[in-house]
Coordinates of C-alpha atoms and ligand atoms in Angstrom, one line a residue:
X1 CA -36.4 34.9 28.6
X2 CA -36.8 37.1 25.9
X3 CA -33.2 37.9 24.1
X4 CA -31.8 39.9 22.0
X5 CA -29.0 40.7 19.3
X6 CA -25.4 38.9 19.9
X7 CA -22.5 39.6 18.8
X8 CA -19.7 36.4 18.2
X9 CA -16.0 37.3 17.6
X10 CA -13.3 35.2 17.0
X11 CA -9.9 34.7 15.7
X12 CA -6.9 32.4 16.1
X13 CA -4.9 33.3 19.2
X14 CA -2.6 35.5 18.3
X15 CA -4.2 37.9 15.7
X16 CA -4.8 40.8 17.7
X17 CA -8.6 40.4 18.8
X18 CA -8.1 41.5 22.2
X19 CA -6.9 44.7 21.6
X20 CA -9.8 45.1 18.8
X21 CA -12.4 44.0 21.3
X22 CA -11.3 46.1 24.2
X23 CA -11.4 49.2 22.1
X24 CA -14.9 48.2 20.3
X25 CA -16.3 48.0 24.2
X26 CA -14.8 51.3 25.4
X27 CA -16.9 53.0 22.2
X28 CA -19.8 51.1 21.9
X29 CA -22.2 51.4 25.0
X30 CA -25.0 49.0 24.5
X31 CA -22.3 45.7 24.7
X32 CA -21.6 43.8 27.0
X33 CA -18.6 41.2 27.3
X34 CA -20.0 38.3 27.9
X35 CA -17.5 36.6 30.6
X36 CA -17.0 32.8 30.0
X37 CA -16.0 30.4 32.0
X38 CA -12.4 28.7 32.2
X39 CA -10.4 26.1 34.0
X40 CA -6.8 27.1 32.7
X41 CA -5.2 29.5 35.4
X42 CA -5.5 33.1 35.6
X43 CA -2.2 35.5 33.4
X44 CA -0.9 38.0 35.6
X45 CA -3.5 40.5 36.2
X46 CA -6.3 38.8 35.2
X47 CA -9.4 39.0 37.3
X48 CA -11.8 36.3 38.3
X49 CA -15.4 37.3 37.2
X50 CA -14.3 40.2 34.8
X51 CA -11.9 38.1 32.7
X52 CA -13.0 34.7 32.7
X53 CA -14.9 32.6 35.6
X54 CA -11.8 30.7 36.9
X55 CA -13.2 27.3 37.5
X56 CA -11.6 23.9 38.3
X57 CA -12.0 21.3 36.0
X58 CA -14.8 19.6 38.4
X59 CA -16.6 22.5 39.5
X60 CA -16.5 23.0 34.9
X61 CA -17.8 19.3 34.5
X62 CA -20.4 19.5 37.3
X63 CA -21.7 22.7 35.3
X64 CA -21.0 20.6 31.7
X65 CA -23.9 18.1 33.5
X66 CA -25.7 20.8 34.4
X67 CA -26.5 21.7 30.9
X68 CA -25.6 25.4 32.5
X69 CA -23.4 26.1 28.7
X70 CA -24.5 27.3 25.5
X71 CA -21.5 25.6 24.3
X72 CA -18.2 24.6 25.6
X73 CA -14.4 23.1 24.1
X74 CA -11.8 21.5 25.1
X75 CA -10.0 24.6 23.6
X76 CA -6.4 23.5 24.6
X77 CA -5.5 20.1 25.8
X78 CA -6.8 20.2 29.1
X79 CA -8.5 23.1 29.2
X80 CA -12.3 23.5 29.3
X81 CA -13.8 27.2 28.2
X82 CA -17.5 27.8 27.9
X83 CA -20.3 30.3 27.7
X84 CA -22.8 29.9 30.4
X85 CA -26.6 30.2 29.5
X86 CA -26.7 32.6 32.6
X87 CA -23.5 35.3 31.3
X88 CA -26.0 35.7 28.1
X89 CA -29.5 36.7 29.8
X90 CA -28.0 38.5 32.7
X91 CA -27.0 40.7 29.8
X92 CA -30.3 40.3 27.6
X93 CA -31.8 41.3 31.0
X94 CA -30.0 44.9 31.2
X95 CA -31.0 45.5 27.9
X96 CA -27.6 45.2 26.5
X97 CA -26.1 42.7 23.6
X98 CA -23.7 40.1 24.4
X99 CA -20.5 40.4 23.0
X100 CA -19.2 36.6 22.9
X101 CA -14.9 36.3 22.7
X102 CA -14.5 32.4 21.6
X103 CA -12.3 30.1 19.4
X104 CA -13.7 29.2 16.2
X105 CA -15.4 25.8 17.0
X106 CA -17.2 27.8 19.9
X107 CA -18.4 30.4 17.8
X108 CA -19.6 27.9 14.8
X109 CA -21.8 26.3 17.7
X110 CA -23.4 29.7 18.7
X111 CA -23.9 31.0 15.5
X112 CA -26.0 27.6 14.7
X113 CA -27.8 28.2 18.1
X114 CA -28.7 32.2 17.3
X115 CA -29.3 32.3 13.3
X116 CA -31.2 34.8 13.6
X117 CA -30.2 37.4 16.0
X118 CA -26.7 37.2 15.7
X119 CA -23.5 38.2 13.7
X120 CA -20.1 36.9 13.6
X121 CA -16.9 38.3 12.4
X122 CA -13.6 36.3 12.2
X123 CA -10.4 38.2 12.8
X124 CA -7.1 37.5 10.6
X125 CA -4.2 37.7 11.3
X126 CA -2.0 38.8 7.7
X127 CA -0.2 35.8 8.0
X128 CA 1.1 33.0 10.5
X129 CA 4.4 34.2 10.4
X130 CA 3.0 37.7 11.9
X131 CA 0.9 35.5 14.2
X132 CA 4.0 33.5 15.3
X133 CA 5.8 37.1 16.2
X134 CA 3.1 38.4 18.0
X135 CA 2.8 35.7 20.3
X136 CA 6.3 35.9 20.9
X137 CA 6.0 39.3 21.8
X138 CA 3.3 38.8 24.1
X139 CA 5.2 36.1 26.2
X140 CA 2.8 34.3 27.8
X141 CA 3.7 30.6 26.2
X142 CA 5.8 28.6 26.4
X143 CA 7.4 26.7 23.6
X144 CA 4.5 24.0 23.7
X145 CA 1.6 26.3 24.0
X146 CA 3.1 28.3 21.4
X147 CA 3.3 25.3 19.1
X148 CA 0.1 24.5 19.9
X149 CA -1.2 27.8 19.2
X150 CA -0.2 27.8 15.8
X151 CA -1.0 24.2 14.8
X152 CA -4.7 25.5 15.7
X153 CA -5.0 28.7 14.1
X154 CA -3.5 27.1 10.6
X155 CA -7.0 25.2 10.9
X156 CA -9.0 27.9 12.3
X157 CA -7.9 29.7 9.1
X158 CA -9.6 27.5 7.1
X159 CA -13.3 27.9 8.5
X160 CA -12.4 31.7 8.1
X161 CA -15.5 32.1 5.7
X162 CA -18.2 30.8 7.3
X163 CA -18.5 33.8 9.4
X164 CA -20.2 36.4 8.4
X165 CA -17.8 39.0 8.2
X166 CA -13.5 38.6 7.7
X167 CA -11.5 41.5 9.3
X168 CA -8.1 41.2 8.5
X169 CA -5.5 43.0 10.6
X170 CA -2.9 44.2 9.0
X171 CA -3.6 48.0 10.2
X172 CA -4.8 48.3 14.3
X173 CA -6.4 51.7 13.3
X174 CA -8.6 50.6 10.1
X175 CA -9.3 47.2 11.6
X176 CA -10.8 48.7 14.8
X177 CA -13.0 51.4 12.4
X178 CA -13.9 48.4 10.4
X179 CA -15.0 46.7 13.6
X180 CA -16.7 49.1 15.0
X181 CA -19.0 50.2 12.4
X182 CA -19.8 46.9 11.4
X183 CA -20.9 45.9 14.8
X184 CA -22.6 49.2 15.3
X185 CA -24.8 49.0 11.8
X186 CA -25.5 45.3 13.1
X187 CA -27.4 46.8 16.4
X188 CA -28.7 49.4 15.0
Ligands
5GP201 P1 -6.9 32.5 26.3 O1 -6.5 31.3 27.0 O2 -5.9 33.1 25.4 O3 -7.6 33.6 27.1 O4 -8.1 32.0 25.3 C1 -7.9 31.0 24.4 C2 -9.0 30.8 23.5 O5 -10.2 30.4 24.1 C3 -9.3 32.1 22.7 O6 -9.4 31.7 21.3 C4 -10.6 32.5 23.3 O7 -11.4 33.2 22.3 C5 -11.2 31.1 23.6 N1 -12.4 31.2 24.5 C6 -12.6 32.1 25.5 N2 -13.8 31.9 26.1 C7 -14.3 30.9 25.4 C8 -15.6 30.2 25.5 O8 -16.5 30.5 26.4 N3 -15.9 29.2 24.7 C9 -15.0 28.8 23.7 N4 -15.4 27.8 22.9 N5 -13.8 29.4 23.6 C10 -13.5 30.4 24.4

């Protein structure tokens, strides 16, 4: 099917992107969230289909065999996230542009998929420390998963500049004007 322009972010857990991509989707209108598939369980609040596709780990491996993913990680011990080939050209086929939300090693793999038509920006957080708080804040993890949280995004840090853009953020405001623009001269 014939597709067009997609849009990868990404960003070590922790460093703001979902309040950056919920506000670049509520002012840019020819995006769509691409919804990928998970087999962790859903956060208070979180719908199935809108959020993620809340899969278990068979029903994930039957669609791994499938060849039914663009790509897919292990992206915490035991938990499987992917981006289905279908999430991507049921949006191609409104007319829209995918707006793909996945961790770094994700995003490395559809970036080497889509040269051409897509562009990729990595979110920073200013520093782990600032990371560390903000997961604390958020309260979602527990010690572990907090541990493991931040053992990953010290590596994910490191791969910041293959991407083609780093938005660092330090300021919620400037970072989302940042994003938006960019994203916006990217469709235009
Ligand atoms: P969370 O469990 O906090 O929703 O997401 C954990 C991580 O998984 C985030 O870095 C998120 O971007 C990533 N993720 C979400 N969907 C996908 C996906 O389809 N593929 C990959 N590789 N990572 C994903």
């Amino acid at each position: 099917m014939k597709s067009g322009k997609i849009i990868i972010i990404t960003a070590p857990s922790g460093s703001g992107k979902t309040t950056l991509v919920k506000r670049l989707m509520a002012t840019t209108n020819n995006l769509a969230f691409s919804v990928s598939a998970c087999t962790r369980n859903p956060r208070a609040g979180e719908v199935d289909g809108t959020d993620y596709y809340f899969f278990t780990e068979d029903k994930f491996k039957q669609l791994i065999d499938d060849d039914s993913f663009i790509e897919w990680e292990m992206v915490y011990p035991g938990k499987y996230y992917g981006t289905l080939k279908s999430e991507l050209d049921r949006i191609w086929e409104a007319g829209k542009s995918p707006l793909v939300d996945i961790d770094v090693q994700g995003a490395l793999t559809v970036m080497d998929k889509y040269k051409d038509i897509s562009y990729s920006i990595f979110i920073e957080a200013p520093s782990i420390e600032i990371l560390r708080e903000r997961l604390l804040l958020r309260g979602t993890e527990t010690p572990e998963t907090l541990a493991e949280r931040i053992d990953k995004a010290e590596h994910e840090l490191k791969l910041a500049t293959k991407f083609n853009k780093i938005i660092i953020n330090d300021n919620l405001d400037l970072a989302t004007t940042d994003l938006i623009s960019t994203v916006e001269q990217f469709l235009s």
